Tab-separated table of C-alpha atoms in Angstrom:
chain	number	residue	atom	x	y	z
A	770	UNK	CA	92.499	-48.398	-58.910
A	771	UNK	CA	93.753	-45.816	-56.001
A	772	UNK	CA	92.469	-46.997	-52.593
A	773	UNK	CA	92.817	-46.316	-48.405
A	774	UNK	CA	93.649	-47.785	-46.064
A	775	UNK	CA	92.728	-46.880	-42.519
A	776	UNK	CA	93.960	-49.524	-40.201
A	777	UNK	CA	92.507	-48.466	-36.665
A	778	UNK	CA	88.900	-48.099	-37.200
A	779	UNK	CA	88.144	-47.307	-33.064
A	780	UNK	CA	90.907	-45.919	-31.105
A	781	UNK	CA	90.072	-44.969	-27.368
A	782	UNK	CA	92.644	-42.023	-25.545
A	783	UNK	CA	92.824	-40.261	-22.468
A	784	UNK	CA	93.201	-36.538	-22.332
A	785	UNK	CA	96.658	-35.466	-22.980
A	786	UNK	CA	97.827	-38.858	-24.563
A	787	UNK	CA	99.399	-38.677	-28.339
A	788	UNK	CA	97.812	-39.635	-30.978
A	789	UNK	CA	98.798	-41.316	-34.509
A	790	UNK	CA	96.214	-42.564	-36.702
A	791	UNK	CA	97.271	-44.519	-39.994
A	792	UNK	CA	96.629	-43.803	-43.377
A	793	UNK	CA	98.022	-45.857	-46.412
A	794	UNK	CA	97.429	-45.975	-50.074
A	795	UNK	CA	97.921	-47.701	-53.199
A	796	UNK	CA	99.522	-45.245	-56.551
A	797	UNK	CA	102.815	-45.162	-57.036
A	798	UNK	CA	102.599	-41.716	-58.635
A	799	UNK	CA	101.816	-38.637	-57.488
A	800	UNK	CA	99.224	-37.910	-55.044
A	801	UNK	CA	97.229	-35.563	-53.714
A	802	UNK	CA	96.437	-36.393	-49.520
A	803	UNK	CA	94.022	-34.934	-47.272
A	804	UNK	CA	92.640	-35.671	-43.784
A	805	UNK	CA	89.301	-34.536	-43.009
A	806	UNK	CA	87.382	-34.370	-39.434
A	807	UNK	CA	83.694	-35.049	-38.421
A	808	UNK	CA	82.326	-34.194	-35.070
A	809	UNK	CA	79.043	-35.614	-33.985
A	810	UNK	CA	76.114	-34.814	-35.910
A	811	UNK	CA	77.923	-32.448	-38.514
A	812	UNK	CA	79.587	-32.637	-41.849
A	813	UNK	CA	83.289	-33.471	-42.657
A	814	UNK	CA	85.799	-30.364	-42.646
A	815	UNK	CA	89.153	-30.162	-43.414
A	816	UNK	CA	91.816	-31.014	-41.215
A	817	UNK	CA	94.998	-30.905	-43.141
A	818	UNK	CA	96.118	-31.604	-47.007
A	819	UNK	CA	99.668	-32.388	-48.748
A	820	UNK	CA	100.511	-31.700	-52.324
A	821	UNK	CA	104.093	-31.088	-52.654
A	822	UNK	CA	107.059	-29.666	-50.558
A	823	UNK	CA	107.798	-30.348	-46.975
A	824	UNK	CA	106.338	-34.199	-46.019
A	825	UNK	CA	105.609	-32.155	-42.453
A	826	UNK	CA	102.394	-30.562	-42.883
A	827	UNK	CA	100.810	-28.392	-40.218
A	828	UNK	CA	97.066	-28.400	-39.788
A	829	UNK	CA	94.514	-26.938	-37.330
A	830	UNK	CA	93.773	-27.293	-34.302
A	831	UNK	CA	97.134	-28.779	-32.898
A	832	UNK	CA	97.039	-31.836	-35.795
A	833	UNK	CA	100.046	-32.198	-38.253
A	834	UNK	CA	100.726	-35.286	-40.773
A	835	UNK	CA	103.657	-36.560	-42.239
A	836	UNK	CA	103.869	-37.813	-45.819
A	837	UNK	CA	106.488	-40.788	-46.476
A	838	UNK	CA	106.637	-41.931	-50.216
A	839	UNK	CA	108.689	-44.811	-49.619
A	840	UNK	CA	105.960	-46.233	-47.424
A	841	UNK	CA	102.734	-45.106	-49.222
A	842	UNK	CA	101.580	-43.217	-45.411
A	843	UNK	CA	100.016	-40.074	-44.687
A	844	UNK	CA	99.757	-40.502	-40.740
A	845	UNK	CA	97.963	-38.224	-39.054
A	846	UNK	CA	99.381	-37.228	-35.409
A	847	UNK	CA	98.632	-34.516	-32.103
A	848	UNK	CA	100.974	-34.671	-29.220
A	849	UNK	CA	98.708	-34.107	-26.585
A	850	UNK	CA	94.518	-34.939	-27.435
A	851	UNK	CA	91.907	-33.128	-25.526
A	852	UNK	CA	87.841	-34.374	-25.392
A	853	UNK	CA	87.014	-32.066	-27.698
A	854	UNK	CA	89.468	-33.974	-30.338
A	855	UNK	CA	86.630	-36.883	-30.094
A	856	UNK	CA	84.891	-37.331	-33.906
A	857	UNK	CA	85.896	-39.589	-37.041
A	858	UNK	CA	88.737	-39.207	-38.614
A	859	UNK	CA	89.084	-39.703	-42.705
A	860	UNK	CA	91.989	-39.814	-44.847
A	861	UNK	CA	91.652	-39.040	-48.732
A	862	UNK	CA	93.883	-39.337	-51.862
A	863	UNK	CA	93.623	-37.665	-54.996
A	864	UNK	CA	95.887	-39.730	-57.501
A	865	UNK	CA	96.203	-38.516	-60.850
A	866	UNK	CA	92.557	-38.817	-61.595
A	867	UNK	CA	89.573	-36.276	-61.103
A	868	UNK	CA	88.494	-38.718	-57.777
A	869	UNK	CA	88.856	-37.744	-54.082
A	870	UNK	CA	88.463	-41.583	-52.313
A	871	UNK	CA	88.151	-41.781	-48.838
A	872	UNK	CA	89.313	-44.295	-46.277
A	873	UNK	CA	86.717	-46.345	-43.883
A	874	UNK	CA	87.501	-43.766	-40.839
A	875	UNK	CA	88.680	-44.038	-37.595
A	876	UNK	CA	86.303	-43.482	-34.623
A	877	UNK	CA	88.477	-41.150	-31.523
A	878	UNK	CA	87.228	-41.297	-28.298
A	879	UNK	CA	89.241	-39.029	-25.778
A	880	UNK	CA	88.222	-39.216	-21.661
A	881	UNK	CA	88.912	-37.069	-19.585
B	962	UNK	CA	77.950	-17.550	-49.449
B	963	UNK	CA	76.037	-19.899	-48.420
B	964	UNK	CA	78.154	-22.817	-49.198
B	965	UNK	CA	76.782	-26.433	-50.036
B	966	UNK	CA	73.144	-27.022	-49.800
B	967	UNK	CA	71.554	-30.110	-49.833
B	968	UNK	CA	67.914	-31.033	-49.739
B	969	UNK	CA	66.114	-32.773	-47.870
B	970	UNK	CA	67.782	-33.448	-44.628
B	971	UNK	CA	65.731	-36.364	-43.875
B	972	UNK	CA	63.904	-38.768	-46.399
B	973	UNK	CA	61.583	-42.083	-45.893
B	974	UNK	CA	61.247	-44.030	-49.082
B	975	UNK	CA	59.281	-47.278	-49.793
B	976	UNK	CA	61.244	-49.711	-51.918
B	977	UNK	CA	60.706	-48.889	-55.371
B	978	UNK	CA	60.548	-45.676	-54.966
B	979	UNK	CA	61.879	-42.837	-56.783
B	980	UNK	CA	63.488	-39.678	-55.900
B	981	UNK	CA	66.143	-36.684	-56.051
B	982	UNK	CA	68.830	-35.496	-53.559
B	983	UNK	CA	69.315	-32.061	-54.802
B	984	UNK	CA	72.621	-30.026	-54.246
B	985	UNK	CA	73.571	-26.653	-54.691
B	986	UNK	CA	76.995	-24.546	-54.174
B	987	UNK	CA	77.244	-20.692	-54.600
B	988	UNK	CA	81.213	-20.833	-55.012
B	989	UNK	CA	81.964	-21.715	-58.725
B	990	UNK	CA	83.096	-24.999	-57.672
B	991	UNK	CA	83.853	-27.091	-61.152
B	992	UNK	CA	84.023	-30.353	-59.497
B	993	UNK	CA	81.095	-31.597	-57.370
B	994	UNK	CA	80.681	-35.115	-56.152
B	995	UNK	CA	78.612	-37.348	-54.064
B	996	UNK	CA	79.309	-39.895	-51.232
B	997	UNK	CA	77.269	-42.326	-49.144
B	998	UNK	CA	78.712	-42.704	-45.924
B	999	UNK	CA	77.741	-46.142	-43.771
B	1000	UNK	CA	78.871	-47.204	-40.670
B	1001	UNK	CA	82.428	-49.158	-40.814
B	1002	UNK	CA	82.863	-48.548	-44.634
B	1003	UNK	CA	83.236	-44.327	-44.363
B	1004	UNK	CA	82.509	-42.368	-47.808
B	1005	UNK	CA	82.348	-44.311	-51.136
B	1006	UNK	CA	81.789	-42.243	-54.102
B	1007	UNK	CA	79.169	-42.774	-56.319
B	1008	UNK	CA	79.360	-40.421	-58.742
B	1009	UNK	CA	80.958	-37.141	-59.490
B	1010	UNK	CA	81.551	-33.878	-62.221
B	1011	UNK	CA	84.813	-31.747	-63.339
B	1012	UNK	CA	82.064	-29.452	-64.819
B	1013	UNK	CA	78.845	-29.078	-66.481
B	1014	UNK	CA	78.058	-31.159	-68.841
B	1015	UNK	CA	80.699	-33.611	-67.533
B	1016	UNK	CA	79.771	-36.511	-65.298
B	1017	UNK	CA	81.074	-40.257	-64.397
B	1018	UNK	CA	80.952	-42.918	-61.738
B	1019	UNK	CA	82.303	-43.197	-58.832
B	1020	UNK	CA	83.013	-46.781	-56.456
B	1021	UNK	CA	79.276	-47.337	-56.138
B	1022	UNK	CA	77.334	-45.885	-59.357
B	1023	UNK	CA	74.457	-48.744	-59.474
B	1024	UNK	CA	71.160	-47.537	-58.631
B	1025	UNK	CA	71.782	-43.668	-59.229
B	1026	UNK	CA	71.948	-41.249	-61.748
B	1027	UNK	CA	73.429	-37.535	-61.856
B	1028	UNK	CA	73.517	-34.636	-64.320
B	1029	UNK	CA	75.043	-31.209	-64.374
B	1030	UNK	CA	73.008	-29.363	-65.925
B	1031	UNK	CA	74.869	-26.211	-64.108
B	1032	UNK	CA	78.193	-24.900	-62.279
B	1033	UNK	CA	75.893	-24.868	-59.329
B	1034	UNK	CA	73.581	-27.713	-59.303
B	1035	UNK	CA	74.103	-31.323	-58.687
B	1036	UNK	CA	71.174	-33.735	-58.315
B	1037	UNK	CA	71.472	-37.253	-57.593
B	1038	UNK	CA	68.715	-39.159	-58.765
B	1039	UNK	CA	67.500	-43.167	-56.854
B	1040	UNK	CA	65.789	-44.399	-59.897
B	1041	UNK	CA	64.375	-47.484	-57.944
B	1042	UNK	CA	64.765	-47.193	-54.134
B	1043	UNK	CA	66.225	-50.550	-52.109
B	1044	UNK	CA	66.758	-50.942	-48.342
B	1045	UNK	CA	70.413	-51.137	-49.382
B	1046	UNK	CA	70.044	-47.265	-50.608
B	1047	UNK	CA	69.377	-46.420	-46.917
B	1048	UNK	CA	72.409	-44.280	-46.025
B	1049	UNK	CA	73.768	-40.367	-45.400
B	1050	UNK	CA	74.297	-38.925	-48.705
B	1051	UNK	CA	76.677	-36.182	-48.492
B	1052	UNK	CA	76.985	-33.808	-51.514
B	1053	UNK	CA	80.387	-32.289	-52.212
B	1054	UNK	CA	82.608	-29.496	-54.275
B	1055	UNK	CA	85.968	-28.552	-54.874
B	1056	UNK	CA	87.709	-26.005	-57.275
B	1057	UNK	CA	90.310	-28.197	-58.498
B	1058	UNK	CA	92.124	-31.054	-57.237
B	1059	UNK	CA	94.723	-29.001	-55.702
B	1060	UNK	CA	92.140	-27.524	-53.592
B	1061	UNK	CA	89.734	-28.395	-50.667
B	1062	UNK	CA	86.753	-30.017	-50.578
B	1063	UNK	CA	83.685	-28.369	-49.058
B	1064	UNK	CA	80.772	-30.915	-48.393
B	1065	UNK	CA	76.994	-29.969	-47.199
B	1066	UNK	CA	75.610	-31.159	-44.699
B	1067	UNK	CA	74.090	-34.276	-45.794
B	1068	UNK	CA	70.674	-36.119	-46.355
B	1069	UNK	CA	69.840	-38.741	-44.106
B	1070	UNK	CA	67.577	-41.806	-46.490
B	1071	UNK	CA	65.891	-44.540	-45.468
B	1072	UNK	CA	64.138	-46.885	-47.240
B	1073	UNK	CA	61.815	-49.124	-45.956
């Protein structure tokens, strides 16, 4: 069965600090990824997604992810975070079946 | 379009209880699914539909039943309500897998 795996479940930044959260999962064919945000007190929305083509994928507001087969990983990284980046972040596979399955989350806090 | 709607927002059940999360999307969405997100553990899928007429489980199917009656309808059904029911039920739809996944903006249960 496909799973995530989101290792950092609370990760605490100042403003202007990088960011990489980890995402991994378990299929060894093709997949489907996504990363999704929530901010406090509202639903999830989506951040980025990766289905084929360049492993570099570009999302909004500032966010990009890079997909590397070899290692299962769909990391999610911004170069520079601001407070406004602060929310939980989820990772999600699609692997050959009609099932979107989320990771746990990872909780961002950003300071000013 | 108004998107995904989900009713209630908020719910109190006693334990044994019975009741229906309803969900609605104006899109033409085929696929529709439903989470329960919980602290630490993120969104586990309990069940989900490719279209009407067409419905199977998810990670956590005890306890609930759906149908799809509909394209735009979705209902999620606690057949006996338990304190470990007492969650944020988000209701969700997609077009395909290629594509993303819009959620509503969830029902808060508890269940005494």
């Amino acid at each position: 069965a496909q799973s995530v795996s989101q290792h950092n479940h609370h990760v605490i930044l100042s403003e202007a600090a990088s960011l990489e959260l980890g995402c991994n999962y378990s299929y060894g064919g093709t997949v489907n990824l996504f990363w999704y945000v929530q901010y406090p007190g509202q639903h999830l929305q989506l951040l980025l997604k990766y289905f084929s083509g360049d492993p570099l994928v570009k999302g909004i507001k500032g966010f990009e992810a890079e997909f590397i087969k070899s290692k299962f990983s769909f990391n999610l990284r911004k170069p520079s975070v601001q407070w406004s980046d602060t929310a939980e972040y989820f990772c999600a596979v699609n692997a050959g079946t009609d099932k979107l399955i989320f990771g746990t989350g990872t909780r961002l806090q950003v300071f000013p | 379009n108004a998107g995904v709607t989900q009713t209630p927002k908020f719910q109190v059940l006693k334990t044994g209880q019975s009741m229906t999360l309803q969900c609605a999307q104006d899109m033409n969405h085929e696929y529709m699914s439903w989470y329960r997100q919980d602290p630490g553990m993120g969104l586990r899928l309990i069940h989900y539909s490719v279209g009407a007429g067409i419905t199977d489980q998810g990670e956590v199917p005890n306890g609930y039943n759906v149908s799809r009656s509909t394209t735009e309808d979705f209902p999620l059904r606690l057949l006996s309500a338990a304190p470990s029911q007492t969650s944020v039920y988000f209701c969700a739809s997609r077009m395909s897998d290629y594509n993303e996944q819009f959620f509503g903006p969830g029902t808060r249960l508890t269940v005494l």
